[in-house]
């Protein structure tokens, strides 16, 4: 019985390691999500600045090349925002998948903990029952040869 419990404890240990790896992966993905969200905020500010610079040029006399360059800055920032938004949605999908896997790993660990607890309790009950049977046998042997007081 003890060998069986040890074997299942090793399995539990492995499942706990898998769960911890999923937790680390989730933390990394959430950090990546935060980094991308911060960069999106910076890009949004940069886009507003570029649009403001572009609109300020409209009141002045400027060449077509100047307007084109200013517009290229806005377009480049828009492109970067679009790429980062795509990355953010991808990371969020990964986070959702990792959360599902983490939940599954956690359930597996809880099931193994419950199973091992039941094995330990069963072993304890069997041991106690065996000990009680031995004590009953000793008591029976001890009092088997003695006559009872009522017989006299």
PDB file of C-alpha atoms in Angstrom:
ATOM      1  CA  UNK A   1       0.000   0.000   0.000  1.00  0.00           C
ATOM      2  CA  UNK A   2       2.829   2.407   0.844  1.00  0.00           C
ATOM      3  CA  UNK A   3       4.488   1.734  -2.509  1.00  0.00           C
ATOM      4  CA  UNK A   4       1.231   2.559  -4.266  1.00  0.00           C
ATOM      5  CA  UNK A   5       0.887   5.799  -2.307  1.00  0.00           C
ATOM      6  CA  UNK A   6       4.498   6.755  -3.116  1.00  0.00           C
ATOM      7  CA  UNK A   7       3.879   6.052  -6.809  1.00  0.00           C
ATOM      8  CA  UNK A   8       0.792   8.262  -6.843  1.00  0.00           C
ATOM      9  CA  UNK A   9       2.641  10.988  -4.929  1.00  0.00           C
ATOM     10  CA  UNK A  10       5.282  11.010  -7.686  1.00  0.00           C
ATOM     11  CA  UNK A  11       2.503  11.366 -10.241  1.00  0.00           C
ATOM     12  CA  UNK A  12       1.042  14.193  -8.157  1.00  0.00           C
ATOM     13  CA  UNK A  13       4.425  15.889  -8.056  1.00  0.00           C
ATOM     14  CA  UNK A  14       4.662  15.736 -11.850  1.00  0.00           C
ATOM     15  CA  UNK A  15       1.161  17.152 -12.235  1.00  0.00           C
ATOM     16  CA  UNK A  16       2.050  19.980  -9.822  1.00  0.00           C
ATOM     17  CA  UNK A  17       5.107  20.796 -11.930  1.00  0.00           C
ATOM     18  CA  UNK A  18       2.936  20.958 -15.043  1.00  0.00           C
ATOM     19  CA  UNK A  19       0.527  23.266 -13.227  1.00  0.00           C
ATOM     20  CA  UNK A  20       3.397  25.513 -12.100  1.00  0.00           C
ATOM     21  CA  UNK A  21       4.703  25.682 -15.671  1.00  0.00           C
ATOM     22  CA  UNK A  22       1.268  26.793 -16.859  1.00  0.00           C
ATOM     23  CA  UNK A  23       1.206  29.455 -14.131  1.00  0.00           C
ATOM     24  CA  UNK A  24       4.593  30.759 -15.270  1.00  0.00           C
ATOM     25  CA  UNK A  25       3.463  30.740 -18.897  1.00  0.00           C
ATOM     26  CA  UNK A  26       0.320  32.666 -17.954  1.00  0.00           C
ATOM     27  CA  UNK A  27       2.365  35.251 -16.045  1.00  0.00           C
ATOM     28  CA  UNK A  28       4.662  35.714 -19.047  1.00  0.00           C
ATOM     29  CA  UNK A  29       1.707  36.101 -21.394  1.00  0.00           C
ATOM     30  CA  UNK A  30       0.063  38.648 -19.109  1.00  0.00           C
ATOM     31  CA  UNK A  31       3.308  40.611 -18.953  1.00  0.00           C
ATOM     32  CA  UNK A  32       3.479  40.559 -22.755  1.00  0.00           C
ATOM     33  CA  UNK A  33      -0.132  41.761 -22.860  1.00  0.00           C
ATOM     34  CA  UNK A  34       0.705  44.651 -20.534  1.00  0.00           C
ATOM     35  CA  UNK A  35       3.757  45.577 -22.611  1.00  0.00           C
ATOM     36  CA  UNK A  36       1.727  45.616 -25.815  1.00  0.00           C
ATOM     37  CA  UNK A  37      -1.054  47.643 -24.165  1.00  0.00           C
ATOM     38  CA  UNK A  38       1.514  50.216 -22.976  1.00  0.00           C
ATOM     39  CA  UNK A  39       3.050  50.434 -26.444  1.00  0.00           C
ATOM     40  CA  UNK A  40      -0.432  50.943 -27.913  1.00  0.00           C
ATOM     41  CA  UNK A  41      -0.997  53.828 -25.527  1.00  0.00           C
ATOM     42  CA  UNK A  42       2.322  55.375 -26.581  1.00  0.00           C
ATOM     43  CA  UNK A  43       1.450  54.875 -30.245  1.00  0.00           C
ATOM     44  CA  UNK A  44      -1.937  56.505 -29.701  1.00  0.00           C
ATOM     45  CA  UNK A  45      -0.241  59.566 -28.201  1.00  0.00           C
ATOM     46  CA  UNK A  46       2.251  59.560 -31.075  1.00  0.00           C
ATOM     47  CA  UNK A  47      -0.619  59.385 -33.588  1.00  0.00           C
ATOM     48  CA  UNK A  48      -2.401  62.325 -31.968  1.00  0.00           C
ATOM     49  CA  UNK A  49       0.823  64.337 -32.098  1.00  0.00           C
ATOM     50  CA  UNK A  50       1.355  63.432 -35.754  1.00  0.00           C
ATOM     51  CA  UNK A  51      -2.217  64.425 -36.633  1.00  0.00           C
ATOM     52  CA  UNK A  52      -1.832  67.684 -34.758  1.00  0.00           C
ATOM     53  CA  UNK A  53       1.417  68.427 -36.645  1.00  0.00           C
ATOM     54  CA  UNK A  54      -0.295  67.571 -39.930  1.00  0.00           C
ATOM     55  CA  UNK A  55      -3.274  69.831 -39.212  1.00  0.00           C
ATOM     56  CA  UNK A  56      -0.988  72.719 -38.209  1.00  0.00           C
ATOM     57  CA  UNK A  57       0.663  72.530 -41.629  1.00  0.00           C
ATOM     58  CA  UNK A  58      -2.670  73.103 -43.383  1.00  0.00           C
ATOM     59  CA  UNK A  59      -2.764  76.775 -42.308  1.00  0.00           C
ATOM     60  CA  UNK A  60       0.706  77.481 -43.635  1.00  0.00           C
ATOM     61  CA  UNK A  61       2.061  77.572 -47.092  1.00  0.00           C
ATOM     62  CA  UNK A  62       3.997  74.349 -47.617  1.00  0.00           C
ATOM     63  CA  UNK A  63       5.037  72.111 -50.413  1.00  0.00           C
ATOM     64  CA  UNK A  64       3.292  68.938 -51.447  1.00  0.00           C
ATOM     65  CA  UNK A  65       6.361  67.012 -50.331  1.00  0.00           C
ATOM     66  CA  UNK A  66       5.988  68.384 -46.776  1.00  0.00           C
ATOM     67  CA  UNK A  67       2.339  67.386 -46.662  1.00  0.00           C
ATOM     68  CA  UNK A  68       3.156  63.958 -48.066  1.00  0.00           C
ATOM     69  CA  UNK A  69       5.909  63.420 -45.461  1.00  0.00           C
ATOM     70  CA  UNK A  70       3.629  64.466 -42.614  1.00  0.00           C
ATOM     71  CA  UNK A  71       0.920  62.144 -43.898  1.00  0.00           C
ATOM     72  CA  UNK A  72       3.456  59.295 -44.155  1.00  0.00           C
ATOM     73  CA  UNK A  73       4.245  59.757 -40.466  1.00  0.00           C
ATOM     74  CA  UNK A  74       0.546  59.406 -39.619  1.00  0.00           C
ATOM     75  CA  UNK A  75       0.184  56.364 -41.886  1.00  0.00           C
ATOM     76  CA  UNK A  76       3.249  54.698 -40.349  1.00  0.00           C
ATOM     77  CA  UNK A  77       1.899  55.198 -36.840  1.00  0.00           C
ATOM     78  CA  UNK A  78      -1.496  53.826 -37.950  1.00  0.00           C
ATOM     79  CA  UNK A  79       0.241  50.778 -39.398  1.00  0.00           C
ATOM     80  CA  UNK A  80       2.151  50.236 -36.133  1.00  0.00           C
ATOM     81  CA  UNK A  81      -1.090  50.550 -34.154  1.00  0.00           C
ATOM     82  CA  UNK A  82      -2.750  47.997 -36.397  1.00  0.00           C
ATOM     83  CA  UNK A  83       0.134  45.527 -35.971  1.00  0.00           C
ATOM     84  CA  UNK A  84       0.187  45.973 -32.215  1.00  0.00           C
ATOM     85  CA  UNK A  85      -3.590  45.529 -32.017  1.00  0.00           C
ATOM     86  CA  UNK A  86      -3.247  42.265 -33.924  1.00  0.00           C
ATOM     87  CA  UNK A  87      -0.478  41.167 -31.557  1.00  0.00           C
ATOM     88  CA  UNK A  88      -2.612  42.101 -28.562  1.00  0.00           C
ATOM     89  CA  UNK A  89      -5.561  40.034 -29.770  1.00  0.00           C
ATOM     90  CA  UNK A  90      -3.221  37.101 -30.439  1.00  0.00           C
ATOM     91  CA  UNK A  91      -1.741  37.312 -26.945  1.00  0.00           C
ATOM     92  CA  UNK A  92      -5.219  37.525 -25.440  1.00  0.00           C
ATOM     93  CA  UNK A  93      -6.214  34.332 -27.276  1.00  0.00           C
ATOM     94  CA  UNK A  94      -3.085  32.639 -25.931  1.00  0.00           C
ATOM     95  CA  UNK A  95      -3.962  33.821 -22.429  1.00  0.00           C
ATOM     96  CA  UNK A  96      -7.463  32.370 -22.750  1.00  0.00           C
ATOM     97  CA  UNK A  97      -6.043  29.007 -23.871  1.00  0.00           C
ATOM     98  CA  UNK A  98      -3.471  29.023 -21.086  1.00  0.00           C
ATOM     99  CA  UNK A  99      -6.150  29.796 -18.503  1.00  0.00           C
ATOM    100  CA  UNK A 100      -8.158  26.796 -19.727  1.00  0.00           C
ATOM    101  CA  UNK A 101      -5.075  24.547 -19.538  1.00  0.00           C
ATOM    102  CA  UNK A 102      -4.225  25.907 -16.086  1.00  0.00           C
ATOM    103  CA  UNK A 103      -7.748  25.152 -14.873  1.00  0.00           C
ATOM    104  CA  UNK A 104      -7.459  21.600 -16.220  1.00  0.00           C
ATOM    105  CA  UNK A 105      -4.056  21.126 -14.564  1.00  0.00           C
ATOM    106  CA  UNK A 106      -5.398  22.440 -11.285  1.00  0.00           C
ATOM    107  CA  UNK A 107      -8.344  20.036 -11.449  1.00  0.00           C
ATOM    108  CA  UNK A 108      -5.979  17.140 -12.150  1.00  0.00           C
ATOM    109  CA  UNK A 109      -3.887  18.082  -9.108  1.00  0.00           C
ATOM    110  CA  UNK A 110      -6.957  18.333  -6.883  1.00  0.00           C
ATOM    111  CA  UNK A 111      -8.208  14.941  -8.095  1.00  0.00           C
ATOM    112  CA  UNK A 112      -4.832  13.345  -7.375  1.00  0.00           C
ATOM    113  CA  UNK A 113      -4.678  14.968  -3.929  1.00  0.00           C
ATOM    114  CA  UNK A 114      -8.139  13.635  -3.124  1.00  0.00           C
ATOM    115  CA  UNK A 115      -7.272  10.174  -4.440  1.00  0.00           C
ATOM    116  CA  UNK A 116      -4.046  10.022  -2.419  1.00  0.00           C
ATOM    117  CA  UNK A 117      -5.893  11.245   0.671  1.00  0.00           C
ATOM    118  CA  UNK A 118      -8.438   8.467   0.200  1.00  0.00           C
ATOM    119  CA  UNK A 119      -5.656   5.888  -0.214  1.00  0.00           C
ATOM    120  CA  UNK A 120      -3.993   7.089   2.990  1.00  0.00           C
ATOM    121  CA  UNK A 121      -7.304   6.953   4.863  1.00  0.00           C
ATOM    122  CA  UNK A 122      -8.083   3.467   3.509  1.00  0.00           C
ATOM    123  CA  UNK A 123      -4.642   2.259   4.551  1.00  0.00           C
ATOM    124  CA  UNK A 124      -5.124   3.748   7.995  1.00  0.00           C
ATOM    125  CA  UNK A 125      -8.534   2.114   8.375  1.00  0.00           C
ATOM    126  CA  UNK A 126      -7.189  -1.285   7.255  1.00  0.00           C
ATOM    127  CA  UNK A 127      -4.282  -0.976   9.678  1.00  0.00           C
ATOM    128  CA  UNK A 128      -6.599  -0.032  12.543  1.00  0.00           C
ATOM    129  CA  UNK A 129      -8.969  -2.891  11.695  1.00  0.00           C
ATOM    130  CA  UNK A 130      -6.074  -5.344  11.593  1.00  0.00           C
ATOM    131  CA  UNK A 131      -4.745  -4.071  14.920  1.00  0.00           C
ATOM    132  CA  UNK A 132      -8.219  -4.359  16.451  1.00  0.00           C
ATOM    133  CA  UNK A 133      -8.571  -7.938  15.191  1.00  0.00           C
ATOM    134  CA  UNK A 134      -5.188  -8.821  16.737  1.00  0.00           C
ATOM    135  CA  UNK A 135      -6.212  -7.262  20.056  1.00  0.00           C
ATOM    136  CA  UNK A 136      -9.491  -9.168  19.942  1.00  0.00           C
ATOM    137  CA  UNK A 137      -7.577 -12.401  19.270  1.00  0.00           C
ATOM    138  CA  UNK A 138      -5.244 -11.734  22.207  1.00  0.00           C
ATOM    139  CA  UNK A 139      -8.177 -10.949  24.468  1.00  0.00           C
ATOM    140  CA  UNK A 140      -9.961 -14.103  23.338  1.00  0.00           C
ATOM    141  CA  UNK A 141      -6.889 -16.250  23.988  1.00  0.00           C
ATOM    142  CA  UNK A 142      -6.293 -14.671  27.377  1.00  0.00           C
ATOM    143  CA  UNK A 143      -9.835 -15.216  28.639  1.00  0.00           C
ATOM    144  CA  UNK A 144     -10.415 -18.509  26.867  1.00  0.00           C
ATOM    145  CA  UNK A 145      -8.866 -20.685  29.566  1.00  0.00           C
ATOM    146  CA  UNK A 146     -10.299 -18.873  32.598  1.00  0.00           C
ATOM    147  CA  UNK A 147     -13.663 -19.951  33.978  1.00  0.00           C
ATOM    148  CA  UNK A 148     -16.220 -17.232  34.410  1.00  0.00           C
ATOM    149  CA  UNK A 149     -17.169 -16.200  37.957  1.00  0.00           C
ATOM    150  CA  UNK A 150     -20.853 -17.029  37.413  1.00  0.00           C
ATOM    151  CA  UNK A 151     -19.991 -20.684  36.643  1.00  0.00           C
ATOM    152  CA  UNK A 152     -18.897 -21.395  40.185  1.00  0.00           C
TER     153      UNK A 152
END
